[in-house]
Each structure stands twice: as structure tokens, then as C-alpha cells.
PDB file of C-alpha atoms in Angstrom:
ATOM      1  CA  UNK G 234      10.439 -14.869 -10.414  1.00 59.00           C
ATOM      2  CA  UNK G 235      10.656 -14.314  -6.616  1.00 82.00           C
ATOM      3  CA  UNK G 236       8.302 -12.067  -5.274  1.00 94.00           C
ATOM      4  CA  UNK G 237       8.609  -9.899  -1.927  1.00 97.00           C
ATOM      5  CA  UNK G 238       9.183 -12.506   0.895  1.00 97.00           C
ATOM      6  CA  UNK G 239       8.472 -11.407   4.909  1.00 98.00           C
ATOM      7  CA  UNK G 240       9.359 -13.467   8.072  1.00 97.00           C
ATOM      8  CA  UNK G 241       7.973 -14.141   9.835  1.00 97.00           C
ATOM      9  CA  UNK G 242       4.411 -14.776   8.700  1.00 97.00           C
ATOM     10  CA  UNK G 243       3.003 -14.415  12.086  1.00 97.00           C
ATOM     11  CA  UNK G 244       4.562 -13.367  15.732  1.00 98.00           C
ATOM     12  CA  UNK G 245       3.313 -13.227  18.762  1.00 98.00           C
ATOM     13  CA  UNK G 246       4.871 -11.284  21.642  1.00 98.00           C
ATOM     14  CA  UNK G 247       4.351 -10.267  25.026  1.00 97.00           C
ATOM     15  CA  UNK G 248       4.007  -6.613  25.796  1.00 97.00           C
ATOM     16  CA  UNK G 249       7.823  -4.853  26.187  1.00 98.00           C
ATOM     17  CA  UNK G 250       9.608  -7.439  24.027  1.00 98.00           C
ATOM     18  CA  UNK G 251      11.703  -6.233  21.004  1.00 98.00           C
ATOM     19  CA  UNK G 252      10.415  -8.130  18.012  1.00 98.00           C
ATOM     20  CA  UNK G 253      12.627  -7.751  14.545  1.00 98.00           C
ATOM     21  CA  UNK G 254      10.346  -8.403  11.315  1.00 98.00           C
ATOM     22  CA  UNK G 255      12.673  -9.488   7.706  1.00 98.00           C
ATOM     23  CA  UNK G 256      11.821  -8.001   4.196  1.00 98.00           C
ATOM     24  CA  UNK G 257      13.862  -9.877   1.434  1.00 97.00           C
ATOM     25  CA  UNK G 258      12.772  -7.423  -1.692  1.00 96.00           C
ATOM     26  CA  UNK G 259      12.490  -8.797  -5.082  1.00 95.00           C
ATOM     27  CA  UNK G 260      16.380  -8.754  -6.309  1.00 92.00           C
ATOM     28  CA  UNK G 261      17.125  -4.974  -8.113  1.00 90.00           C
ATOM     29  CA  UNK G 262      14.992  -3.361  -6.633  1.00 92.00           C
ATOM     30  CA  UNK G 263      16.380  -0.183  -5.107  1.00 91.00           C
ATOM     31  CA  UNK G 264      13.648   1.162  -3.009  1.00 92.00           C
ATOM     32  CA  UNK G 265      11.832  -0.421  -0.188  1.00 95.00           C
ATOM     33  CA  UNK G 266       8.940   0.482   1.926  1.00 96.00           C
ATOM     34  CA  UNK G 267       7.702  -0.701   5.133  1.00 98.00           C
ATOM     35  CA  UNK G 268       3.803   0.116   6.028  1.00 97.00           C
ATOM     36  CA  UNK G 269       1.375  -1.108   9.021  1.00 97.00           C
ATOM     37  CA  UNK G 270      -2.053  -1.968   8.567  1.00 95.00           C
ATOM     38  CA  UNK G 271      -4.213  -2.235  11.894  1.00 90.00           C
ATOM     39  CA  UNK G 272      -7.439  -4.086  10.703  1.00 81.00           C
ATOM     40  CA  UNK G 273      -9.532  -2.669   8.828  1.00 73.00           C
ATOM     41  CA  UNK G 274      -7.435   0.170   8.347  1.00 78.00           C
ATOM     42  CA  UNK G 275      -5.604   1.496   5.306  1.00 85.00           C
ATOM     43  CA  UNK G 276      -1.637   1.859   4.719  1.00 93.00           C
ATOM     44  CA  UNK G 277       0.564   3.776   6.952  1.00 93.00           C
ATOM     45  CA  UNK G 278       3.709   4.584   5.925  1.00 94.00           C
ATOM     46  CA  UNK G 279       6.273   4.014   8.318  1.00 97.00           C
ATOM     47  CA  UNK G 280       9.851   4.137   6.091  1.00 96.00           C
ATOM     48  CA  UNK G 281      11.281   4.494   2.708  1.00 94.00           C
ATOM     49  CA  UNK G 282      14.750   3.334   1.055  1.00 93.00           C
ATOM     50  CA  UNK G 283      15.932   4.442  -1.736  1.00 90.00           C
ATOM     51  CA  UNK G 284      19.162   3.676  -3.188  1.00 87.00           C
ATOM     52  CA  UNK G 285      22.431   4.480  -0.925  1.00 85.00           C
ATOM     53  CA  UNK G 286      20.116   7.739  -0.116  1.00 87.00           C
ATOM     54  CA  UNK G 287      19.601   8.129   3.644  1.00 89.00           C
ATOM     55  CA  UNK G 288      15.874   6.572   4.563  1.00 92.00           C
ATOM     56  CA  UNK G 289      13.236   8.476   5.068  1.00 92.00           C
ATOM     57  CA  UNK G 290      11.883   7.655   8.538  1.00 94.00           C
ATOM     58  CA  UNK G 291       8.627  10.827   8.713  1.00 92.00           C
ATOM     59  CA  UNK G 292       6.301   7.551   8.742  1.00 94.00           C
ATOM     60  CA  UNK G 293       7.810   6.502  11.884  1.00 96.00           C
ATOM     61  CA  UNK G 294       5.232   6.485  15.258  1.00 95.00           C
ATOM     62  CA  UNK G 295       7.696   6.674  17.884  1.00 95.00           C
ATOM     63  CA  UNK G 296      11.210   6.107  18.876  1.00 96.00           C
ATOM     64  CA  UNK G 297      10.594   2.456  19.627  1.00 98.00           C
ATOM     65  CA  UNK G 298      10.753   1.819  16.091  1.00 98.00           C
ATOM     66  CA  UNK G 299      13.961   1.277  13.816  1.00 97.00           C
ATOM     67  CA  UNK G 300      14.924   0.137  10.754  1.00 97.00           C
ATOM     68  CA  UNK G 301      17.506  -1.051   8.979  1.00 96.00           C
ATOM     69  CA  UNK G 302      18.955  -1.776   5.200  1.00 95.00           C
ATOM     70  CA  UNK G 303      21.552  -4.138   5.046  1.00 85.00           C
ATOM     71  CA  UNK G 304      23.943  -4.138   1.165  1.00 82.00           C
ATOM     72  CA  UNK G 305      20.525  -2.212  -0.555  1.00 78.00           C
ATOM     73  CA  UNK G 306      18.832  -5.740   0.011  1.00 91.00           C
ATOM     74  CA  UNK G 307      17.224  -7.206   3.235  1.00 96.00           C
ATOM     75  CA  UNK G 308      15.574  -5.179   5.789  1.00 97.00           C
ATOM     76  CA  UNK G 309      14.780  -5.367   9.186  1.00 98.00           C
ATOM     77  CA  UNK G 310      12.320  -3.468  11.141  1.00 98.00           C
ATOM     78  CA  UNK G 311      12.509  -3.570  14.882  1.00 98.00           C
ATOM     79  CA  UNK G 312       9.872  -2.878  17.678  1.00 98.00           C
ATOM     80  CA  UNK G 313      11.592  -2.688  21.212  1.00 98.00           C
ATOM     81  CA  UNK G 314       9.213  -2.576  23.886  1.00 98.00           C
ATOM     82  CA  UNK G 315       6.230  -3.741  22.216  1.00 98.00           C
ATOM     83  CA  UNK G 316       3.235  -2.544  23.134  1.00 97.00           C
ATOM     84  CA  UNK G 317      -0.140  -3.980  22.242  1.00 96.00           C
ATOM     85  CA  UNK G 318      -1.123  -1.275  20.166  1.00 95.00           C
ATOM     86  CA  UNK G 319       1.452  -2.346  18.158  1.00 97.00           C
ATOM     87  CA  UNK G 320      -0.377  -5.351  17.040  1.00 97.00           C
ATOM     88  CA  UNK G 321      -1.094  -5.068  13.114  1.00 97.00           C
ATOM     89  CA  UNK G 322      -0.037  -6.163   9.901  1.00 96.00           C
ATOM     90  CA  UNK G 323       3.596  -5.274   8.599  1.00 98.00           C
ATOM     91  CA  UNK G 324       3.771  -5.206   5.105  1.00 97.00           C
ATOM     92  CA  UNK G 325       6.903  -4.504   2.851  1.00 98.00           C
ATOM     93  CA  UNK G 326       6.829  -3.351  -0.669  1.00 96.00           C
ATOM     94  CA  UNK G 327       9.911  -2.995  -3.376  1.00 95.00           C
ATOM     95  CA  UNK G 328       9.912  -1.047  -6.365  1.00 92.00           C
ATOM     96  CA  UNK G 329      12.701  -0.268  -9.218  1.00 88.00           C
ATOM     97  CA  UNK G 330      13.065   3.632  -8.110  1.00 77.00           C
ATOM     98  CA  UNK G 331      11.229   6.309  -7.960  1.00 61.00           C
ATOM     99  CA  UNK G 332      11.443   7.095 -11.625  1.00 70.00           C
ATOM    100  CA  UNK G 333       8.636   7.810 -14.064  1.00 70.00           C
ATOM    101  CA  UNK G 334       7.393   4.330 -14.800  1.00 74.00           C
ATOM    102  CA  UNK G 335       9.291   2.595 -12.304  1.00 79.00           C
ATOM    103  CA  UNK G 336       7.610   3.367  -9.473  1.00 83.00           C
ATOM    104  CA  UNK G 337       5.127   0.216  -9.019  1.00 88.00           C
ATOM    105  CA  UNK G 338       5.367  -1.000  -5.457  1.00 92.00           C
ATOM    106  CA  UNK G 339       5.399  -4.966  -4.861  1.00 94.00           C
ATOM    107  CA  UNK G 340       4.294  -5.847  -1.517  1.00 96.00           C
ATOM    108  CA  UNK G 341       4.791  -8.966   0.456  1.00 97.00           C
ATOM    109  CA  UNK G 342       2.272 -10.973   2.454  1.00 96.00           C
ATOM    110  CA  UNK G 343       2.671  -9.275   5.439  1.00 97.00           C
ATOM    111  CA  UNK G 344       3.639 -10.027   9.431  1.00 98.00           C
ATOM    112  CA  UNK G 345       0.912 -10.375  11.208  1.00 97.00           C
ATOM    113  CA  UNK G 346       2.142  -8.953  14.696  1.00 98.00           C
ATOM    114  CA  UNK G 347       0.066  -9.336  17.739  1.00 97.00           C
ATOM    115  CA  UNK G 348       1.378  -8.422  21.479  1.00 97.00           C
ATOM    116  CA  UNK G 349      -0.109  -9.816  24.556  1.00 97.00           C
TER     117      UNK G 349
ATOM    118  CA  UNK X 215       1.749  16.707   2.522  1.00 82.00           C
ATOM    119  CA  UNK X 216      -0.521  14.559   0.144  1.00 87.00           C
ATOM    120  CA  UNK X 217      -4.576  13.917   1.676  1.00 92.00           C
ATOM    121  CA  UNK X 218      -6.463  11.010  -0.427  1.00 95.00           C
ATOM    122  CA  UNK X 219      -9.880  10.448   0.874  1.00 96.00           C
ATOM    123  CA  UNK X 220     -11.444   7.149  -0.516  1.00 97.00           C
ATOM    124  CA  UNK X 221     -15.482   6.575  -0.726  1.00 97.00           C
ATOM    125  CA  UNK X 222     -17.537   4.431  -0.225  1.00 97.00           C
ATOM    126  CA  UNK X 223     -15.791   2.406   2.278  1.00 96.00           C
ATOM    127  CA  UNK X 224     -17.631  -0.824   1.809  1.00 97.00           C
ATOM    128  CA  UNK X 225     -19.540  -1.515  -1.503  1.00 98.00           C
ATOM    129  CA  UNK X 226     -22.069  -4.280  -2.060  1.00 98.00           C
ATOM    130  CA  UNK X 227     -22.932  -5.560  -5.791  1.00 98.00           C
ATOM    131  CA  UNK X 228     -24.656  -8.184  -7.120  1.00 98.00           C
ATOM    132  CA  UNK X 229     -22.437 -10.422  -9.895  1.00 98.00           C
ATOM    133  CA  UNK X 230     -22.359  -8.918 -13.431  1.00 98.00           C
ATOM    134  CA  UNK X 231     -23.049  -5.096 -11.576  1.00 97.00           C
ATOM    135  CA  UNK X 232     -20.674  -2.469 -12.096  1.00 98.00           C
ATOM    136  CA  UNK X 233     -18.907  -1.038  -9.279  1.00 98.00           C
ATOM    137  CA  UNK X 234     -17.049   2.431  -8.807  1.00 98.00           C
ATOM    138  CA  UNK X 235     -14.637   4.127  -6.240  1.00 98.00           C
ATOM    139  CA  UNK X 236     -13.729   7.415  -5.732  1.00 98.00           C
ATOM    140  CA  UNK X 237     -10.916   8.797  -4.758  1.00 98.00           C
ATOM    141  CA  UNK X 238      -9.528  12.427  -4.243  1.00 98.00           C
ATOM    142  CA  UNK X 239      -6.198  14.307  -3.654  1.00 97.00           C
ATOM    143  CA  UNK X 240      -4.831  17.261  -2.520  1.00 95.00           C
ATOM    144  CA  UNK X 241      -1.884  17.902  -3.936  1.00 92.00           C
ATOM    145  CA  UNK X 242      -1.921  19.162  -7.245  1.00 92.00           C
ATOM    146  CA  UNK X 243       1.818  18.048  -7.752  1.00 90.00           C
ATOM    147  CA  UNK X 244       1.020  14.649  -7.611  1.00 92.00           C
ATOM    148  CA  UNK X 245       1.303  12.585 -10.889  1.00 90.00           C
ATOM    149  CA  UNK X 246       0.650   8.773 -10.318  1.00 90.00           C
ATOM    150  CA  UNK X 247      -2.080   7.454  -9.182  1.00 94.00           C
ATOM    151  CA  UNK X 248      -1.977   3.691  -8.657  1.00 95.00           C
ATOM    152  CA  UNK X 249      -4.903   1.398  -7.606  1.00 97.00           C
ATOM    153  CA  UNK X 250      -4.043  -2.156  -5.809  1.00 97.00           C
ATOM    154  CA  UNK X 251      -6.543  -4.832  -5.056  1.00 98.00           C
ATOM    155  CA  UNK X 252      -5.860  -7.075  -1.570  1.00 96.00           C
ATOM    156  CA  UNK X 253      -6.830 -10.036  -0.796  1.00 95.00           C
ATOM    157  CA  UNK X 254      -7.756 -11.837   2.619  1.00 92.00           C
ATOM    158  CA  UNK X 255      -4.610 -12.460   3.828  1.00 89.00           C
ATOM    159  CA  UNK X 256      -2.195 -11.090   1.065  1.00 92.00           C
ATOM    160  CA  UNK X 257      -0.337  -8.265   0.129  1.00 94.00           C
ATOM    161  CA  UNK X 258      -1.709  -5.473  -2.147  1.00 96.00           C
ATOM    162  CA  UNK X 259      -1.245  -6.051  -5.701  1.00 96.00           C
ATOM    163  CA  UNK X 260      -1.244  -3.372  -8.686  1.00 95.00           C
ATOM    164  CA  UNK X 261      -4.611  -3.610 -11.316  1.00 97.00           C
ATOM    165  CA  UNK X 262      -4.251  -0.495 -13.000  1.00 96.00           C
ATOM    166  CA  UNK X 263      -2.658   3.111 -12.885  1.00 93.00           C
ATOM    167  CA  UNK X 264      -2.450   5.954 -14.346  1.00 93.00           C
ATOM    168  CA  UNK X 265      -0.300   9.407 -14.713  1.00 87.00           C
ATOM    169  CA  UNK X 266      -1.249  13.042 -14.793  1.00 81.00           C
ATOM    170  CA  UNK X 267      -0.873  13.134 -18.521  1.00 78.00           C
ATOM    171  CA  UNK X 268      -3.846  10.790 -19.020  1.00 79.00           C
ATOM    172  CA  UNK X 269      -7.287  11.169 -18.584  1.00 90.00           C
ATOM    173  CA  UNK X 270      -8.874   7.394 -18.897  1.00 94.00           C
ATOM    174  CA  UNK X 271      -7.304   3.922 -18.956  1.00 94.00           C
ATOM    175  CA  UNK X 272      -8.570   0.780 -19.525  1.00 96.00           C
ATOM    176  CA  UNK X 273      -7.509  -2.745 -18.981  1.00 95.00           C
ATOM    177  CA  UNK X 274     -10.191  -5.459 -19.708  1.00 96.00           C
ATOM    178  CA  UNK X 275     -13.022  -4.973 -17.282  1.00 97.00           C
ATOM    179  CA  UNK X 276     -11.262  -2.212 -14.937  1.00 98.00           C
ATOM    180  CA  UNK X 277     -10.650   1.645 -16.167  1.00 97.00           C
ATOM    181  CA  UNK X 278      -9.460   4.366 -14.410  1.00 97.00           C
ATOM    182  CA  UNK X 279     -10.579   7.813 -15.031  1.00 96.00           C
ATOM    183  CA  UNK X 280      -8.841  11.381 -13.970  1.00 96.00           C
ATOM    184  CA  UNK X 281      -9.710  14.689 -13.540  1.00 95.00           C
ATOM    185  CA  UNK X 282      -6.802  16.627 -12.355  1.00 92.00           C
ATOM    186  CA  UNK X 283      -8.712  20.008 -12.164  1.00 93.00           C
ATOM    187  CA  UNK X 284     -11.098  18.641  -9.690  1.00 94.00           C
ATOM    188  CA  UNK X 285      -8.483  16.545  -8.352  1.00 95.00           C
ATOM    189  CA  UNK X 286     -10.429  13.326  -7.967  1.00 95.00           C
ATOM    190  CA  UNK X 287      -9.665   9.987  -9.762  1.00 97.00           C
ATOM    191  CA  UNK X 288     -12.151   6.639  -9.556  1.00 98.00           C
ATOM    192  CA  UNK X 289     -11.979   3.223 -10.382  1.00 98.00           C
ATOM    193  CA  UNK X 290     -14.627   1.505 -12.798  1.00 98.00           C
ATOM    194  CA  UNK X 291     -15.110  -2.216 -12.832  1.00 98.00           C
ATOM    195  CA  UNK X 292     -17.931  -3.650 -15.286  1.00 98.00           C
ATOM    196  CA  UNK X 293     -19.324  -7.162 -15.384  1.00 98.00           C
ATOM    197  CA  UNK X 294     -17.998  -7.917 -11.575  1.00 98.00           C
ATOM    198  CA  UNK X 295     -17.426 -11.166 -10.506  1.00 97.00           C
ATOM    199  CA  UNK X 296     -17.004 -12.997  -6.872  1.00 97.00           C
ATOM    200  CA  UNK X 297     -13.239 -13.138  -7.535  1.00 97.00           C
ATOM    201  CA  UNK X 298     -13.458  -9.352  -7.800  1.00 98.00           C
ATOM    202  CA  UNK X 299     -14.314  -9.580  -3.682  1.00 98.00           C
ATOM    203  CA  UNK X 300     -11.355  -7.952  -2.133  1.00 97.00           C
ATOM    204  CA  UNK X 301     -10.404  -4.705  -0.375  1.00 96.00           C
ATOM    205  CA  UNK X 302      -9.331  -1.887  -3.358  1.00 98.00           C
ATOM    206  CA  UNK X 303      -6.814   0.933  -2.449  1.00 97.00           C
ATOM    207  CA  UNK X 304      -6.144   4.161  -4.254  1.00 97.00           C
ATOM    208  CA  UNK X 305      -3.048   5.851  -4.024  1.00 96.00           C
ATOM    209  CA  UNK X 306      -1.371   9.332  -5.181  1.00 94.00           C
ATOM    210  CA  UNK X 307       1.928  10.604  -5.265  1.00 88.00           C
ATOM    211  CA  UNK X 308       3.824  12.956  -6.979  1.00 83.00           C
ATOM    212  CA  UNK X 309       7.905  12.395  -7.828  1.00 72.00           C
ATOM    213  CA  UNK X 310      10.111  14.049  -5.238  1.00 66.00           C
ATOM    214  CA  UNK X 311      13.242  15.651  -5.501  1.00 61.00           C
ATOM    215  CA  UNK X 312      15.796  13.055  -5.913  1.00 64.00           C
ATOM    216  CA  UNK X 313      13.276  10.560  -7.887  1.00 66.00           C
ATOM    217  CA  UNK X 314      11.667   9.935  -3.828  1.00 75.00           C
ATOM    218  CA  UNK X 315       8.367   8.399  -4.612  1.00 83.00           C
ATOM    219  CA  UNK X 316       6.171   7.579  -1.155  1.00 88.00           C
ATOM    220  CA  UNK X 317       2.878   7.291  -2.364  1.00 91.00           C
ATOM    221  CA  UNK X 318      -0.233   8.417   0.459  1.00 92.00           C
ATOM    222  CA  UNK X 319      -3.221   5.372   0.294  1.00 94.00           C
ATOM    223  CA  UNK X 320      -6.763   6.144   0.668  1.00 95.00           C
ATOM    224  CA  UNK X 321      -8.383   3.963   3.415  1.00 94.00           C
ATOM    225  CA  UNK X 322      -9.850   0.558   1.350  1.00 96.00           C
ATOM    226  CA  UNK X 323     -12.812   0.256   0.388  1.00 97.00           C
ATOM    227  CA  UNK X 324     -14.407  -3.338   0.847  1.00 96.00           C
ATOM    228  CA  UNK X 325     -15.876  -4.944  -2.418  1.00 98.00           C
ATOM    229  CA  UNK X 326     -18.037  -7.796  -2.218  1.00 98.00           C
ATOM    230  CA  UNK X 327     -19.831  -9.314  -5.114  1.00 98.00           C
ATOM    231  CA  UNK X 328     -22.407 -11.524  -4.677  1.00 97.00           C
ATOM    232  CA  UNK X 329     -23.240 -14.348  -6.829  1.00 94.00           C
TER     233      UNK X 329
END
């Protein structure tokens, strides 16, 4: 089936543009993730959804950064003002819930973000 | 909250050598411990985990062993091969109230095989 799609696959901006990155999760899954990966780097948590629950946004770096859940499906995450330490690798991972054997995360392929 | 340190952070083989990472936690609540395997240029993907009830898993050529006392966890892979190249991540995580699961990642650790 489907995996985890992203869009779009690459983007480049010019520092203090808002930029809004899509995560269409694999269909029934209930929790989604978004992480950033600067290169070379490892997984940074940014957000979590799970269910109707309200998100958990610790992962967040700064204000400039939102997110969104729209009918427990697509997500958007939005950068206003870019900056170009922003530049890195969005990836978006689904899972079934948090429950015992359920909590495998899919990811997508990624946005690779760079700003100018 | 949750600490995983990964080592080594690049490891160099020669095809048909085994290869092992080690990971360790900090919080002894934690209860799933996943390992994913990217690729240049793709998403992490799943290879094996394994829960606090278990001590050693095995799936072909990759196990995963874990030793909640000390707290650490590793990764085996025998007989590598080039395909094996990639960038491996270790996770842990325990289950939150409310079923929450937000697993912390070690940093990668860079596998290259070499034919």
C-alpha cells in the first residue's frame, strides 16, 4: 500500500519567507510525527499527534514554527521567517498509536529545505 | 527526559565482517527500543526491535541484544554486505500516559561495507 508521502521533495527559500511542508500519513494511522535532520545529524523531534489528543509541540525550536492536523490526516508544518539555519531535512513519520506493538513509526522521504 | 548515546559514529567493515552498535539509555522506564536503517536520500526504515521483556532477537543476519540493568542495547549484523551501507539509528522510548509514544534517537552511526 501507500507509504508516507511529503511535498515537497525539495524547497528552496530565501531567508524570512514562510515555507509550509505537507505530510499525507499512511491512511489509519492515528499518530504523526514531524522531525528535522541537519546533515549529518540525528532526529530531532519537533511534534507529535496523536489521535483527537492535543499535539505535543516540546520538540518545537522557536515560535516561528507551527503545525497543523487537518481531519487526523494531512499535516502541515510551517516555517515563517525562515532563516538559514533552518535549512535541513523534514521528515514525517506515522504510526498506528502509541500502543504496545503498535508503535512502529513509518517515515517519509523527507523535504529537503534549504534557505538562501 | 530520555538520553540515548549511540557509538561508534562511523564504522568501516570489510564484506562478510560483522558489525556492532551500541546504544545506551537513561531512562529506566523506557520499554521499546527500535533500530531503523536510512538510506542516502530516504526515510528511516524499521529492521528490528525489541521490548523490555526480551533479552535477544534475531531476524536473519541482524539481532538485537538488551540489557536493561546496564541500560544499554546494540545491534549485531553478521555476514555484512555493501547493501548493508547506510546510516543505522537506535531509538528508546517508554509508553506515556495516554498510550503517548515519542521515541528519543541516538545520533546515526555511518556503516559502510566494503566489497
Amino acid at each position: 500500500g501507500a507509504g508516507v508521502s511529503q511535498s515537497p521533495s525539495n524547497k528552496v527559500t530565501e531567508k524570512g519567507k514562510d515555507v509550509e511542508l505537507r505530510c499525507d500519513p499512511i491512511s489509519g494511522h492515528t499518530a504523526l510525527y514531524w522531525y528535522r535532520q541537519s546533515l549529518g545529524q540525528g532526529l530531532e523531534f519537533l511534534i507529535y499527534f496523536q489521535g483527537n489528543s492535543a499535539p505535543d509541540k516540546s520538540g518545537l525550536p522557536s515560535d516561528r514554527f507551527s503545525a497543523e492536523r487537518t481531519g487526523g490526516s494531512v499535516s502541515t508544518l510551517t516555517i515563517q521567517r525562515t532563516q538559514q539555519e533552518d535549512s535541513a531535512v523534514y521528515l514525517c513519520a506515522s504510526s498506528y498509536g502509541g500502543t504496545p506493538g503498535s508503535e512502529t513509526q513509518y517515515f517519509g522521504p523527507g523535504t529537503r529545505l534549504l534557505v538562501l | 527526559g530520555e538520553n540515548v548515546e549511540q557509538h561508534p559514529s562511523t564504522l568501516s567493515v570489510q564484506e562478510g565482517d560483522s558489525a556492532v552498535i551500541k546504544c545506551t539509555y537513561s531512562d529506566s522506564a523506557s520499554n521499546y527500543f527500535p533500530w531503523y536503517k536510512q538510506e542516502l536520500g530516504k526515510g528511516p526504515q524499521l529492521i528490528i526491535d525489541i521490548r523490555s521483556n526480551v533479552g535477544e532477537k534475531k531476524d536473519q543476519r541482524i539481532a538485537v541484544t538488551l540489557n536493561k540493568t546496564a541500560k544499554h542495547f546494540s545491534l549485531h549484523i553478521t555476514e555484512t554486505q555493501p547493501e548493508d551501507s547506510a546510516v543505522y539509528f537506535c531509538a528508546a522510548s517508554p509508553t506515556m500516559a495516554g498510550g503517548s509514544y515519542i521515541p528519543t534517537f541516538g545520533r546515526g552511526t555511518s556503516l559502510i561495507v566494503h566489497p
